[in-house]
Amino acid sequence: MSVSEPLSEQRRRDVPTGTYRLQVTADATLDDAASLAGYLADLGVSHAYASPLLRSASGSTHGYDTVDHAHIDESRGGQAGFDRLVAALHEHGLGLVLDLVPNHMGIADPAEAPWWWDVLQHGRDSAHAAAFDVDWDFGGGRVRIPVLGSADDVEKLEVVATPDGPELRYYDNRFPVAPGTGDGSPQEVHDRQHYELVDWRRADRDLNYRRFFAINTLAGMRAEDPAVFEATHRLVLQLVAAGAVDGLRIDHPDGLADPKGYLDRLAEASGGRWTVVEKILEPGEELPESWRTAGTTGYDALAEVDDVLVDPAGEAALSALDTELSGAPVDYARLVHDCKREVTDGILGSEVARLVRVIGELPGIPPEQQTEALAELLASFPVYRTYLPDGREHLDATVAAVRERRPDLTAALDALHPVLSQAGTEAATRFEQTSGPVMAKGVEDSAYYRWARFVVLNEVGGDPARFGSTVPEFHEAQQRRADRKPRSMTTLSTHDTKRSEDTRARLAVLAELGAEWADLVRGLVTRHPLPDRPLAHLVWQNLVGAWPLSRERAHGYAEKAAREAGTSTTWTDVDEEFETALHAMVDAAYDDERTHAEIERFVARIAPFGRSNSLAQKLLQLTMPGVPDVYQGTELWDHSLVDPDNRRPVDYEARRRLLARLDEGWVPPVDDEGAAKLLVVSRVLRARREHPEWFDGYAPVTATGVAADHVVAFDRGGVVPVATRLPVGLSIAGWADTALRLPTGAWRDLLTGGRFVSDAEGLPVAGLLERLPVALLVRD
């Protein structure tokens, strides 16, 4: 063992200086990830950051449907592949951050999920019954499973003999048969089981197991049970103890009954490893200080960076266009409320009904009033959830707001308020576990697809009603971040973002060219009319943001967006006529000569400004307080849309070649190839890894001159990032006399190698940003 090895291990277990997210799948295996270790080390990260690796449902492309916590997924490479990945990372001095999914288990195929199979076979007597959040008293002690095409399909069940005993089959769906219950007709056998196969349409109103959001094939787990925690985390904690896993990312903590208790237990069991949580904070919301976590996975940082690159002056033009297309001004707050009510009254009706059952009868309150009051509270909640006693003010404010808006519910609200305020009770906890899914499905997966004013803002963790921010507001946010959560993750793209960072960066230009965009859109919707004009506007924005993209990708996005919006077609009730018109509109982008030419011209017009925004936002994200993450492939331009579009294969050979050229001293142009972005990513990540002391503070750097509002700069304690904002306006007037107020003396740009001098008038920006729209300065 060399002297340096213990130091390397200690560095791996410290807070990462930069991570690189890898989506490990059957097509991009652990061995494929291992082959990237050298490239990631050259890029400058300290840790690879892997998607969930435990055994998941067959064919899973994401890994968030774990079926067995005791094994690394074999289709991704299994334990042997994992060991090879870790060995390769360690060989290059890199650590590993692992994504964990404690809230739910995949149950699409019960035969793949041993615990769920056992529960279905033995019911309440199963050794694993306590692992799942099942209301056994509702439904006569049977788990209701919504898989039948109709209630009559119970006649299509079959009993099949297997070496392990009889099974109940419904087409390709397999279910266990309880011991001693296999005689008789399939229907008689079914009636004796600890589960009931029901029409899939009943999922909206009378299921009796908690799900992840409204996904029937993801069953909620009770991680608050110490035995369940120990069993589901045993393998991962062994990997932590062995030095194979150095940090943890916790998926969907809002689904847990007790996130604080979970994080306490995890911190103790993991030895306090660096841990971040996938917590979506609403604007102004903070993580509970009592949580033992370094912070979030970075959606809050994403919003801060996006906002400062959006021109607030563009709001009027884009709002006017949206009003014209919608037929009236959109009341976004009302839209959100109504979307959330659709969720409480629809796909999450089973969860609301269970909450009513848990609360029980309220004296003097009719059941329908209780249900209505709960639905209104859930639809009006301003954040994803509370963590009582943390967040009590949100509950109190929501009760007051609903009481004012719905005086007819006053008695029900007065009765519910004390019940929902008692921390740790089942009623309060289940309300907390329900408000999050209502927010996610109502806002992220509905309202974001219905309000198309300016889709850059329609991002997870964002606020579409807030149109951009100022440079001072950005600095205030970063100083707050440095003070409160300096080890939190920052990000710009994830597997869940609605569109990639470069797509948003290009579309941000629309805020500066609102009139030009409005003229283009009016022509498009006139020539290719769609009954749902706001949806047409949404689709046109995304096509322009991702252009050029394949016809297949464009159709896939448009169809998903339309069904998520749910205004003209839905996943469960497809309107064929509307979707035919929608696809014809998408085809026009490729087949209509005039339309195709107009899109090409407009994209050519905004693309250079979009690239400037891309470099600016990447520099800001990589250098702001926190631990920066790079989503796979986004070190070059990546104009992706919502999943599965953002999970396409990455060409790493091209990235290796470009990085080698950069390391030979090449300063690339800002062109289609994207090497300029790779330059920014690699130079900042290397600086963070090699000189962490340079990133240990935060102080705004003042700009003076005619274009002072077009630059964002700050001093991290050793390096000064400088980024261009609002590039369209800048292109008209230029930098002129704009200068940065920096200490006098010589400075060097780590990106271009250029040397500059700051004197009594400051450091001129025009010379500094002559080659690139960003710079990373150190004292020379």
mmCIF file of C-alpha atoms in Angstrom, residues 619 710-712 722-725 730 735 740 749 751 756 763-776:
data_model
loop_
_atom_site.group_PDB
_atom_site.id
_atom_site.type_symbol
_atom_site.label_atom_id
_atom_site.label_comp_id
_atom_site.label_asym_id
_atom_site.label_seq_id
_atom_site.Cartn_x
_atom_site.Cartn_y
_atom_site.Cartn_z
ATOM 1 C CA LEU A 619 -20.060 28.969 -15.071
ATOM 2 C CA HIS A 710 -25.056 42.680 -18.420
ATOM 3 C CA VAL A 711 -22.420 41.082 -16.192
ATOM 4 C CA VAL A 712 -22.552 38.844 -13.119
ATOM 5 C CA VAL A 722 -17.447 36.584 -14.705
ATOM 6 C CA ALA A 723 -20.519 35.850 -16.825
ATOM 7 C CA THR A 724 -22.474 37.701 -19.490
ATOM 8 C CA ARG A 725 -26.242 38.099 -19.122
ATOM 9 C CA LEU A 730 -25.524 43.723 -25.029
ATOM 10 C CA TRP A 735 -19.420 46.713 -23.371
ATOM 11 C CA LEU A 740 -15.156 45.250 -12.884
ATOM 12 C CA ASP A 749 -8.238 33.941 -17.009
ATOM 13 C CA LEU A 751 -10.295 29.594 -19.430
ATOM 14 C CA PHE A 756 -5.425 41.402 -17.756
ATOM 15 C CA LEU A 763 -10.681 45.773 -15.142
ATOM 16 C CA PRO A 764 -12.250 46.493 -18.567
ATOM 17 C CA VAL A 765 -14.833 43.863 -19.489
ATOM 18 C CA ALA A 766 -14.571 44.313 -23.257
ATOM 19 C CA GLY A 767 -11.062 42.900 -23.435
ATOM 20 C CA LEU A 768 -11.719 40.266 -20.809
ATOM 21 C CA LEU A 769 -14.732 38.778 -22.642
ATOM 22 C CA GLU A 770 -13.488 39.308 -26.187
ATOM 23 C CA ARG A 771 -12.992 35.560 -26.911
ATOM 24 C CA LEU A 772 -15.606 33.991 -24.629
ATOM 25 C CA PRO A 773 -18.680 35.436 -22.893
ATOM 26 C CA VAL A 774 -17.339 34.106 -19.565
ATOM 27 C CA ALA A 775 -14.091 34.203 -17.632
ATOM 28 C CA LEU A 776 -12.590 32.646 -14.509
#
